[in-house]
Structures are given as structure tokens and as C-alpha cells.
PDB file of C-alpha atoms in Angstrom:
ATOM      1  CA  MET A   1     -10.886 -11.691   0.613  1.00 36.00           C
ATOM      2  CA  SER A   2     -11.144 -12.742  -3.143  1.00 36.00           C
ATOM      3  CA  ASP A   3     -13.980 -11.492  -5.449  1.00 36.00           C
ATOM      4  CA  ASP A   4     -15.258 -15.209  -5.572  1.00 36.00           C
ATOM      5  CA  GLU A   5     -15.644 -15.166  -1.877  1.00 37.00           C
ATOM      6  CA  ALA A   6     -16.971 -11.729  -1.719  1.00 37.00           C
ATOM      7  CA  LEU A   7     -20.501 -11.049  -0.986  1.00 35.00           C
ATOM      8  CA  PRO A   8     -22.289  -8.178  -2.790  1.00 35.00           C
ATOM      9  CA  ASP A   9     -22.780  -5.063  -0.799  1.00 37.00           C
ATOM     10  CA  HIS A  10     -26.382  -5.482  -0.476  1.00 36.00           C
ATOM     11  CA  ALA A  11     -25.967  -8.911   0.663  1.00 39.00           C
ATOM     12  CA  ALA A  12     -23.748  -7.695   3.593  1.00 42.00           C
ATOM     13  CA  PRO A  13     -25.233  -8.220   7.081  1.00 46.00           C
ATOM     14  CA  HIS A  14     -27.053  -4.851   8.246  1.00 51.00           C
ATOM     15  CA  PRO A  15     -26.469  -4.565  12.258  1.00 47.00           C
ATOM     16  CA  GLU A  16     -29.957  -5.663  12.951  1.00 48.00           C
ATOM     17  CA  GLU A  17     -28.848  -9.227  10.959  1.00 70.00           C
ATOM     18  CA  LEU A  18     -26.148  -9.818  12.682  1.00 79.00           C
ATOM     19  CA  PRO A  19     -26.564 -12.804  15.018  1.00 85.00           C
ATOM     20  CA  ALA A  20     -26.627 -11.997  18.592  1.00 90.00           C
ATOM     21  CA  GLU A  21     -24.001 -14.911  19.227  1.00 92.00           C
ATOM     22  CA  VAL A  22     -21.481 -13.135  17.278  1.00 92.00           C
ATOM     23  CA  LEU A  23     -21.728 -10.086  19.270  1.00 92.00           C
ATOM     24  CA  ASP A  24     -21.427 -12.378  22.412  1.00 94.00           C
ATOM     25  CA  ASP A  25     -18.264 -14.112  21.115  1.00 95.00           C
ATOM     26  CA  VAL A  26     -16.480 -10.829  20.304  1.00 95.00           C
ATOM     27  CA  ALA A  27     -17.528  -9.639  23.836  1.00 94.00           C
ATOM     28  CA  SER A  28     -15.988 -12.788  25.396  1.00 94.00           C
ATOM     29  CA  VAL A  29     -12.785 -12.177  23.321  1.00 94.00           C
ATOM     30  CA  VAL A  30     -12.016  -8.520  23.832  1.00 92.00           C
ATOM     31  CA  GLY A  31     -13.492  -8.702  27.423  1.00 92.00           C
ATOM     32  CA  ALA A  32     -16.235  -5.661  26.780  1.00 92.00           C
ATOM     33  CA  GLU A  33     -19.688  -5.409  26.218  1.00 91.00           C
ATOM     34  CA  VAL A  34     -20.273  -4.477  22.099  1.00 91.00           C
ATOM     35  CA  THR A  35     -22.935  -2.439  21.135  1.00 90.00           C
ATOM     36  CA  LEU A  36     -23.710  -1.894  17.609  1.00 88.00           C
ATOM     37  CA  PHE A  37     -23.422   1.726  16.385  1.00 85.00           C
ATOM     38  CA  SER A  38     -24.104   2.108  12.667  1.00 85.00           C
ATOM     39  CA  ARG A  39     -22.836   0.710   9.515  1.00 85.00           C
ATOM     40  CA  LEU A  40     -19.867   2.494   7.836  1.00 80.00           C
ATOM     41  CA  PRO A  41     -20.216   3.353   4.166  1.00 69.00           C
ATOM     42  CA  GLY A  42     -18.810   0.790   1.408  1.00 57.00           C
ATOM     43  CA  GLY A  43     -17.837  -2.598   1.673  1.00 51.00           C
ATOM     44  CA  PHE A  44     -17.867  -4.940  -1.421  1.00 48.00           C
ATOM     45  CA  ASP A  45     -17.683  -8.284   0.682  1.00 50.00           C
ATOM     46  CA  VAL A  46     -19.273  -8.041   4.110  1.00 58.00           C
ATOM     47  CA  GLY A  47     -19.381  -4.218   4.973  1.00 66.00           C
ATOM     48  CA  ALA A  48     -18.028  -2.638   8.051  1.00 85.00           C
ATOM     49  CA  MET A  49     -20.065  -1.919  11.354  1.00 90.00           C
ATOM     50  CA  ARG A  50     -18.693   0.660  13.814  1.00 92.00           C
ATOM     51  CA  VAL A  51     -19.663  -0.847  17.094  1.00 93.00           C
ATOM     52  CA  GLN A  52     -18.739   0.572  20.689  1.00 91.00           C
ATOM     53  CA  LEU A  53     -17.066  -1.154  23.293  1.00 92.00           C
ATOM     54  CA  ALA A  54     -18.191  -0.723  26.933  1.00 89.00           C
ATOM     55  CA  GLY A  55     -15.705   2.001  28.579  1.00 81.00           C
ATOM     56  CA  ARG A  56     -13.393   2.143  25.649  1.00 83.00           C
ATOM     57  CA  ALA A  57     -13.470   3.714  22.172  1.00 85.00           C
ATOM     58  CA  HIS A  58     -15.250   2.844  19.057  1.00 93.00           C
ATOM     59  CA  ALA A  59     -14.105  -0.184  16.958  1.00 95.00           C
ATOM     60  CA  VAL A  60     -14.824  -1.487  13.750  1.00 94.00           C
ATOM     61  CA  LEU A  61     -16.473  -5.059  13.209  1.00 94.00           C
ATOM     62  CA  LYS A  62     -16.643  -7.337  10.098  1.00 92.00           C
ATOM     63  CA  ALA A  63     -18.332 -10.527  10.217  1.00 91.00           C
ATOM     64  CA  TRP A  64     -18.326 -13.090   7.412  1.00 89.00           C
ATOM     65  CA  PRO A  65     -20.732 -15.949   6.909  1.00 90.00           C
ATOM     66  CA  ARG A  66     -18.888 -19.472   7.230  1.00 89.00           C
ATOM     67  CA  ALA A  67     -18.364 -20.506   3.474  1.00 85.00           C
ATOM     68  CA  ARG A  68     -14.942 -22.311   3.628  1.00 82.00           C
ATOM     69  CA  PRO A  69     -13.131 -24.652   6.513  1.00 86.00           C
ATOM     70  CA  ASN A  70     -10.203 -22.531   6.319  1.00 89.00           C
ATOM     71  CA  GLN A  71     -11.851 -19.151   7.156  1.00 91.00           C
ATOM     72  CA  LEU A  72     -10.604 -18.336  10.553  1.00 94.00           C
ATOM     73  CA  ASP A  73      -7.151 -19.712   9.443  1.00 94.00           C
ATOM     74  CA  GLU A  74      -7.504 -16.769   6.823  1.00 92.00           C
ATOM     75  CA  ALA A  75      -8.468 -14.091   9.547  1.00 94.00           C
ATOM     76  CA  LEU A  76      -5.990 -15.053  11.837  1.00 96.00           C
ATOM     77  CA  ARG A  77      -3.371 -14.680   9.019  1.00 95.00           C
ATOM     78  CA  ALA A  78      -4.487 -11.323   8.441  1.00 95.00           C
ATOM     79  CA  GLN A  79      -4.129 -10.498  12.082  1.00 97.00           C
ATOM     80  CA  ARG A  80      -0.402 -11.732  12.121  1.00 97.00           C
ATOM     81  CA  VAL A  81       0.068  -9.471   9.036  1.00 97.00           C
ATOM     82  CA  VAL A  82      -1.131  -6.470  10.854  1.00 97.00           C
ATOM     83  CA  GLU A  83       0.900  -7.215  13.830  1.00 98.00           C
ATOM     84  CA  HIS A  84       3.747  -7.578  12.037  1.00 98.00           C
ATOM     85  CA  MET A  85       3.584  -4.557   9.998  1.00 98.00           C
ATOM     86  CA  ARG A  86       2.495  -2.201  12.635  1.00 98.00           C
ATOM     87  CA  ARG A  87       5.486  -3.103  14.551  1.00 97.00           C
ATOM     88  CA  ARG A  88       7.584  -1.532  11.368  1.00 97.00           C
ATOM     89  CA  GLY A  89       5.358   1.894  11.353  1.00 97.00           C
ATOM     90  CA  TYR A  90       2.893   0.678   8.728  1.00 98.00           C
ATOM     91  CA  PRO A  91      -0.321   2.831   9.343  1.00 98.00           C
ATOM     92  CA  THR A  92      -3.183   0.112   9.481  1.00 98.00           C
ATOM     93  CA  PRO A  93      -5.154   0.015  12.626  1.00 97.00           C
ATOM     94  CA  ALA A  94      -4.704  -2.560  15.494  1.00 97.00           C
ATOM     95  CA  CYS A  95      -6.522  -5.877  15.327  1.00 96.00           C
ATOM     96  CA  LEU A  96      -8.351  -5.953  18.570  1.00 96.00           C
ATOM     97  CA  GLY A  97      -9.611  -9.555  18.339  1.00 96.00           C
ATOM     98  CA  VAL A  98     -10.389 -12.389  15.560  1.00 96.00           C
ATOM     99  CA  GLY A  99     -12.820 -15.103  16.283  1.00 96.00           C
ATOM    100  CA  ALA A 100     -15.589 -17.509  14.888  1.00 95.00           C
ATOM    101  CA  THR A 101     -19.144 -18.999  15.938  1.00 95.00           C
ATOM    102  CA  ALA A 102     -20.733 -21.841  14.484  1.00 93.00           C
ATOM    103  CA  THR A 103     -21.933 -19.398  11.499  1.00 92.00           C
ATOM    104  CA  HIS A 104     -19.554 -16.560  11.286  1.00 94.00           C
ATOM    105  CA  VAL A 105     -15.958 -15.547  11.351  1.00 94.00           C
ATOM    106  CA  TRP A 106     -15.269 -11.951  12.583  1.00 95.00           C
ATOM    107  CA  HIS A 107     -12.610  -9.365  13.109  1.00 94.00           C
ATOM    108  CA  LEU A 108     -12.381  -6.486  15.212  1.00 96.00           C
ATOM    109  CA  MET A 109     -10.046  -3.506  14.383  1.00 95.00           C
ATOM    110  CA  ASP A 110      -9.313   0.193  15.780  1.00 96.00           C
ATOM    111  CA  PHE A 111     -11.775   2.790  14.571  1.00 95.00           C
ATOM    112  CA  VAL A 112     -10.016   5.473  12.613  1.00 95.00           C
ATOM    113  CA  ASP A 113     -12.133   8.718  12.465  1.00 93.00           C
ATOM    114  CA  ALA A 114     -11.248   9.801   8.674  1.00 94.00           C
ATOM    115  CA  ALA A 115     -12.789   9.164   5.326  1.00 93.00           C
ATOM    116  CA  PRO A 116     -11.771   7.177   2.168  1.00 93.00           C
ATOM    117  CA  ALA A 117      -9.761   8.967  -0.296  1.00 95.00           C
ATOM    118  CA  PRO A 118     -12.285  10.381  -2.774  1.00 92.00           C
ATOM    119  CA  GLU A 119      -9.569  10.506  -5.540  1.00 91.00           C
ATOM    120  CA  LEU A 120      -5.636   9.986  -5.951  1.00 92.00           C
ATOM    121  CA  THR A 121      -4.118  13.275  -5.922  1.00 95.00           C
ATOM    122  CA  PRO A 122      -0.449  13.891  -6.650  1.00 95.00           C
ATOM    123  CA  SER A 123       0.169  14.258  -2.910  1.00 97.00           C
ATOM    124  CA  LEU A 124      -1.748  11.176  -1.553  1.00 97.00           C
ATOM    125  CA  VAL A 125       0.225   9.054  -4.390  1.00 95.00           C
ATOM    126  CA  GLU A 126       3.432  10.538  -2.916  1.00 97.00           C
ATOM    127  CA  GLN A 127       2.282   9.548   0.420  1.00 98.00           C
ATOM    128  CA  LEU A 128       1.131   5.825  -0.682  1.00 97.00           C
ATOM    129  CA  MET A 129       4.419   5.212  -2.584  1.00 96.00           C
ATOM    130  CA  GLU A 130       6.443   6.223   0.695  1.00 97.00           C
ATOM    131  CA  ILE A 131       4.000   3.829   2.585  1.00 98.00           C
ATOM    132  CA  THR A 132       4.339   1.160   0.261  1.00 97.00           C
ATOM    133  CA  GLU A 133       8.052   1.196   0.522  1.00 97.00           C
ATOM    134  CA  LEU A 134       7.590   0.144   4.409  1.00 98.00           C
ATOM    135  CA  GLN A 135       6.438  -3.254   2.947  1.00 98.00           C
ATOM    136  CA  ALA A 136       9.771  -3.992   1.196  1.00 97.00           C
ATOM    137  CA  GLY A 137      11.266  -7.206   2.722  1.00 96.00           C
ATOM    138  CA  GLN A 138       8.430  -7.687   5.140  1.00 97.00           C
ATOM    139  CA  ALA A 139       6.842 -10.936   3.623  1.00 96.00           C
ATOM    140  CA  SER A 140       5.866 -12.654   6.591  1.00 95.00           C
ATOM    141  CA  GLU A 141       3.172 -15.179   5.374  1.00 93.00           C
ATOM    142  CA  PRO A 142       3.517 -17.926   2.845  1.00 88.00           C
ATOM    143  CA  TYR A 143       0.539 -16.556   0.676  1.00 89.00           C
ATOM    144  CA  ASP A 144       2.379 -15.862  -2.596  1.00 88.00           C
ATOM    145  CA  HIS A 145       0.458 -13.200  -4.756  1.00 86.00           C
ATOM    146  CA  TRP A 146       3.477 -12.973  -7.099  1.00 84.00           C
ATOM    147  CA  SER A 147       3.524 -16.580  -8.120  1.00 82.00           C
ATOM    148  CA  TYR A 148      -0.083 -16.766  -8.290  1.00 80.00           C
ATOM    149  CA  ALA A 149      -0.356 -13.631 -10.435  1.00 79.00           C
ATOM    150  CA  TRP A 150       2.437 -15.389 -12.723  1.00 79.00           C
ATOM    151  CA  ARG A 151       0.321 -18.930 -13.152  1.00 78.00           C
ATOM    152  CA  LEU A 152      -3.172 -16.543 -13.600  1.00 76.00           C
ATOM    153  CA  ALA A 153      -1.407 -14.478 -16.542  1.00 74.00           C
ATOM    154  CA  THR A 154      -0.048 -17.651 -18.029  1.00 75.00           C
ATOM    155  CA  GLY A 155      -3.051 -19.609 -18.347  1.00 69.00           C
ATOM    156  CA  GLN A 156      -1.761 -22.317 -15.704  1.00 70.00           C
ATOM    157  CA  GLU A 157      -4.504 -21.633 -13.027  1.00 62.00           C
ATOM    158  CA  TYR A 158      -8.399 -21.866 -13.373  1.00 58.00           C
ATOM    159  CA  GLY A 159     -10.751 -21.487 -10.523  1.00 51.00           C
ATOM    160  CA  GLN A 160      -8.288 -22.309  -7.517  1.00 53.00           C
ATOM    161  CA  ASP A 161      -6.363 -20.360  -5.072  1.00 54.00           C
ATOM    162  CA  LEU A 162      -6.533 -17.039  -4.134  1.00 56.00           C
ATOM    163  CA  ALA A 163      -9.340 -15.594  -6.595  1.00 61.00           C
ATOM    164  CA  PRO A 164     -11.466 -18.222  -8.483  1.00 65.00           C
ATOM    165  CA  SER A 165     -13.567 -15.770 -10.207  1.00 70.00           C
ATOM    166  CA  LEU A 166     -10.766 -13.832 -11.687  1.00 71.00           C
ATOM    167  CA  SER A 167      -8.699 -16.795 -12.837  1.00 71.00           C
ATOM    168  CA  ARG A 168     -12.104 -18.438 -14.787  1.00 76.00           C
ATOM    169  CA  ALA A 169     -12.367 -14.857 -16.081  1.00 78.00           C
ATOM    170  CA  VAL A 170      -8.663 -14.565 -17.270  1.00 77.00           C
ATOM    171  CA  ALA A 171      -9.280 -18.418 -18.552  1.00 76.00           C
ATOM    172  CA  GLY A 172     -12.232 -17.066 -20.768  1.00 82.00           C
ATOM    173  CA  LEU A 173     -10.526 -14.131 -22.133  1.00 82.00           C
ATOM    174  CA  SER A 174      -9.507 -15.685 -25.325  1.00 84.00           C
ATOM    175  CA  GLY A 175     -13.372 -15.865 -26.128  1.00 88.00           C
ATOM    176  CA  TYR A 176     -14.052 -12.476 -25.871  1.00 88.00           C
ATOM    177  CA  SER A 177     -12.898 -11.600 -29.454  1.00 93.00           C
ATOM    178  CA  SER A 178     -10.322 -12.637 -32.196  1.00 93.00           C
ATOM    179  CA  LEU A 179      -8.410  -9.627 -31.217  1.00 93.00           C
ATOM    180  CA  VAL A 180      -8.158 -10.313 -27.459  1.00 90.00           C
ATOM    181  CA  SER A 181      -7.468 -14.002 -28.209  1.00 91.00           C
ATOM    182  CA  ALA A 182      -4.596 -13.088 -30.113  1.00 92.00           C
ATOM    183  CA  LEU A 183      -3.110 -10.994 -27.737  1.00 89.00           C
ATOM    184  CA  VAL A 184      -3.545 -13.647 -24.971  1.00 85.00           C
ATOM    185  CA  GLU A 185      -1.744 -15.897 -27.358  1.00 87.00           C
ATOM    186  CA  ARG A 186       1.228 -13.664 -27.846  1.00 88.00           C
ATOM    187  CA  LEU A 187       1.691 -12.983 -24.066  1.00 83.00           C
ATOM    188  CA  ARG A 188       1.824 -16.764 -23.354  1.00 82.00           C
ATOM    189  CA  LEU A 189       4.193 -17.549 -26.131  1.00 86.00           C
ATOM    190  CA  VAL A 190       6.429 -14.861 -24.772  1.00 84.00           C
ATOM    191  CA  CYS A 191       6.360 -16.626 -21.475  1.00 80.00           C
ATOM    192  CA  VAL A 192       6.858 -20.127 -22.447  1.00 80.00           C
ATOM    193  CA  ASP A 193      10.554 -20.147 -21.936  1.00 81.00           C
ATOM    194  CA  VAL A 194      10.653 -17.567 -19.080  1.00 79.00           C
ATOM    195  CA  PRO A 195      10.744 -19.227 -15.419  1.00 80.00           C
ATOM    196  CA  PRO A 196       8.349 -18.359 -13.000  1.00 75.00           C
ATOM    197  CA  PRO A 197       9.288 -15.753 -10.340  1.00 75.00           C
ATOM    198  CA  ARG A 198      11.222 -16.411  -7.440  1.00 80.00           C
ATOM    199  CA  GLU A 199       9.726 -15.860  -3.939  1.00 78.00           C
ATOM    200  CA  ALA A 200       9.670 -12.161  -3.615  1.00 83.00           C
ATOM    201  CA  PRO A 201      10.124 -10.654  -0.114  1.00 93.00           C
ATOM    202  CA  ASP A 202       7.756  -8.161   0.166  1.00 96.00           C
ATOM    203  CA  MET A 203       4.345  -7.779   1.987  1.00 97.00           C
ATOM    204  CA  VAL A 204       1.531  -7.084  -0.474  1.00 96.00           C
ATOM    205  CA  HIS A 205      -2.023  -5.542   0.705  1.00 96.00           C
ATOM    206  CA  ALA A 206      -3.328  -7.016  -2.672  1.00 91.00           C
ATOM    207  CA  ASP A 207      -6.398  -4.310  -2.419  1.00 91.00           C
ATOM    208  CA  LEU A 208      -4.723  -1.022  -2.166  1.00 93.00           C
ATOM    209  CA  ASN A 209      -7.213   1.122  -3.791  1.00 91.00           C
ATOM    210  CA  PRO A 210      -8.868   4.588  -2.292  1.00 93.00           C
ATOM    211  CA  SER A 211     -11.595   2.915  -0.725  1.00 91.00           C
ATOM    212  CA  ASN A 212      -9.133   1.359   1.565  1.00 93.00           C
ATOM    213  CA  VAL A 213      -6.973   4.623   1.863  1.00 96.00           C
ATOM    214  CA  LEU A 214      -8.175   6.973   4.641  1.00 96.00           C
ATOM    215  CA  VAL A 215      -7.539  10.241   4.521  1.00 97.00           C
ATOM    216  CA  ARG A 216      -7.768  13.516   7.000  1.00 97.00           C
ATOM    217  CA  ASP A 217      -6.630  16.920   6.099  1.00 96.00           C
ATOM    218  CA  GLY A 218      -5.301  15.715   2.999  1.00 95.00           C
ATOM    219  CA  ALA A 219      -2.857  13.396   4.823  1.00 97.00           C
ATOM    220  CA  VAL A 220      -3.104   9.489   4.849  1.00 98.00           C
ATOM    221  CA  VAL A 221      -3.905   8.369   8.237  1.00 98.00           C
ATOM    222  CA  ALA A 222      -4.262   4.548   7.765  1.00 98.00           C
ATOM    223  CA  VAL A 223      -4.547   1.741   5.235  1.00 97.00           C
ATOM    224  CA  VAL A 224      -7.046  -0.627   5.955  1.00 95.00           C
ATOM    225  CA  ASP A 225      -8.781  -3.836   4.766  1.00 92.00           C
ATOM    226  CA  VAL A 226      -5.641  -6.358   4.893  1.00 93.00           C
ATOM    227  CA  GLY A 227      -7.865  -9.273   5.083  1.00 89.00           C
ATOM    228  CA  ASN A 228      -6.238 -10.575   2.107  1.00 90.00           C
ATOM    229  CA  ALA A 229      -2.559  -9.375   2.475  1.00 94.00           C
ATOM    230  CA  GLY A 230       0.405 -11.820   1.658  1.00 94.00           C
ATOM    231  CA  SER A 231       3.795 -12.174   0.331  1.00 94.00           C
ATOM    232  CA  GLY A 232       5.143 -11.041  -3.235  1.00 92.00           C
ATOM    233  CA  THR A 233       6.370  -7.937  -4.775  1.00 92.00           C
ATOM    234  CA  ARG A 234       5.059  -4.491  -3.614  1.00 94.00           C
ATOM    235  CA  ALA A 235       4.837  -3.590  -7.299  1.00 91.00           C
ATOM    236  CA  THR A 236       1.532  -5.491  -7.104  1.00 90.00           C
ATOM    237  CA  ASP A 237      -0.061  -2.999  -4.969  1.00 93.00           C
ATOM    238  CA  LEU A 238       1.468   0.114  -6.892  1.00 91.00           C
ATOM    239  CA  THR A 239       0.182  -1.269 -10.005  1.00 87.00           C
ATOM    240  CA  THR A 240      -3.399  -1.184  -8.260  1.00 85.00           C
ATOM    241  CA  LEU A 241      -3.120   2.120  -7.423  1.00 84.00           C
TER     242      LEU A 241
END
């Protein structure tokens, strides 16, 4: 989910604010009654809610207010990426269901009993580099973060595509100071005669930061929040780390 599409944490729906029809829709898709259990910490967009499925284990529910006509398609894309990568050993929780009501789009994931990484230790970085290697050659969706990053850095993107607020911020960099303006101009001059990147073959998580890395006893047990995953180069994720 891009920054422009995201809600601030205080605006994320608390369990008591989630419309009943969302829980009814989840129950109809997964075939089990859904009971809100607790809100999980963190969440810069919609937050995450721990729920209990009748007769089954706990799960994690996220529900976004509908804001764009293609929101359900985006959630379904993320589900396909999860399924594709899990078949290749990528440690992301299984997607239990995706759906939409008239007001919300939601997805339900397996609950993983682990905590976000408080910091990136050398051991965790080494583990994450090995996990990122599982992304090599695994692009499965035409949602190209690599070409977008190129257009963004070279000033060819403004307020469109993957992260509108980011592209607007980059477009306004030159107005920050004369020094920044000079640096931006040097970058764009260097790129004038350089062709755009060829389509890169890797799966890109696109938000690989410590809050999305779940750790137990010093080991990475899950990488979560792949809602904005797409294609490109896995170097994008290593750079984020």
C-alpha cells in the first residue's frame, strides 16, 4: 500500500469500529464465524486485528475503506504473490481469504506468534539476505517497482502510479534548497542518455523493514505485509533494509 493510500495509525479502524458486514463477509468466505480478539500493535495504514475463527486457530484481519475502484484487484494480486512465494519456501503467512463489501476491502492471513524485529542485528540481516535470495527470478505480477523507481528518480513521474505522495515529494525536492536542487539536476543530467532498466525478474516485497519482520528467539520466522509486492529487482528490498 502506498503512502498516499495509507491511513495514519490513529485513523485505522479499531475492532469496535469495524462494520459488522465486514466480519459477516469474512465468515462467508472462510466458512467459519469470526470473532474480534485484539488489535495488534503497529500499522501505519489500517492496522491489523487478531481474530478467532470458530473451531480454528487465530488469524490476522486487515480491512481498508474503499478508496479506489481497483482496490480488490490489488488485494487479489497480493494473495497471488503470497501463494506463489510460499510454494518456493518464502516465509510469509498463508492468505486465508480476500474479499470486499460495499465499504471495505479486506484480507485474512495466518497469525504468527512472534514479534517485530526491534532492531536489525548482524544475524537478522544475514537471515534476511538469505530470504531475499528466494525472491530471485520469482516475478509473477506485472507491477513493476523497478521501472517506477527509475521514472521517479529521473523526474518522469508525478502524482501517479504506485506511490503518488512519494512522486510528488521527489518532484518538489529542487525547491528544498539550492544545494539539493543542484544534486537533483546532476542526477538527471547523468541519466539523460542512460536507457531505462530492462524488466527485472525478481519478486519485490517493497516494504521490507523491521516492523514487517517477525522474530522469535533470534530467528526470522515470517516476513509479513506483502500487500504492495510486485516485480523488479530484489536489490530494492536490500536497499530498504
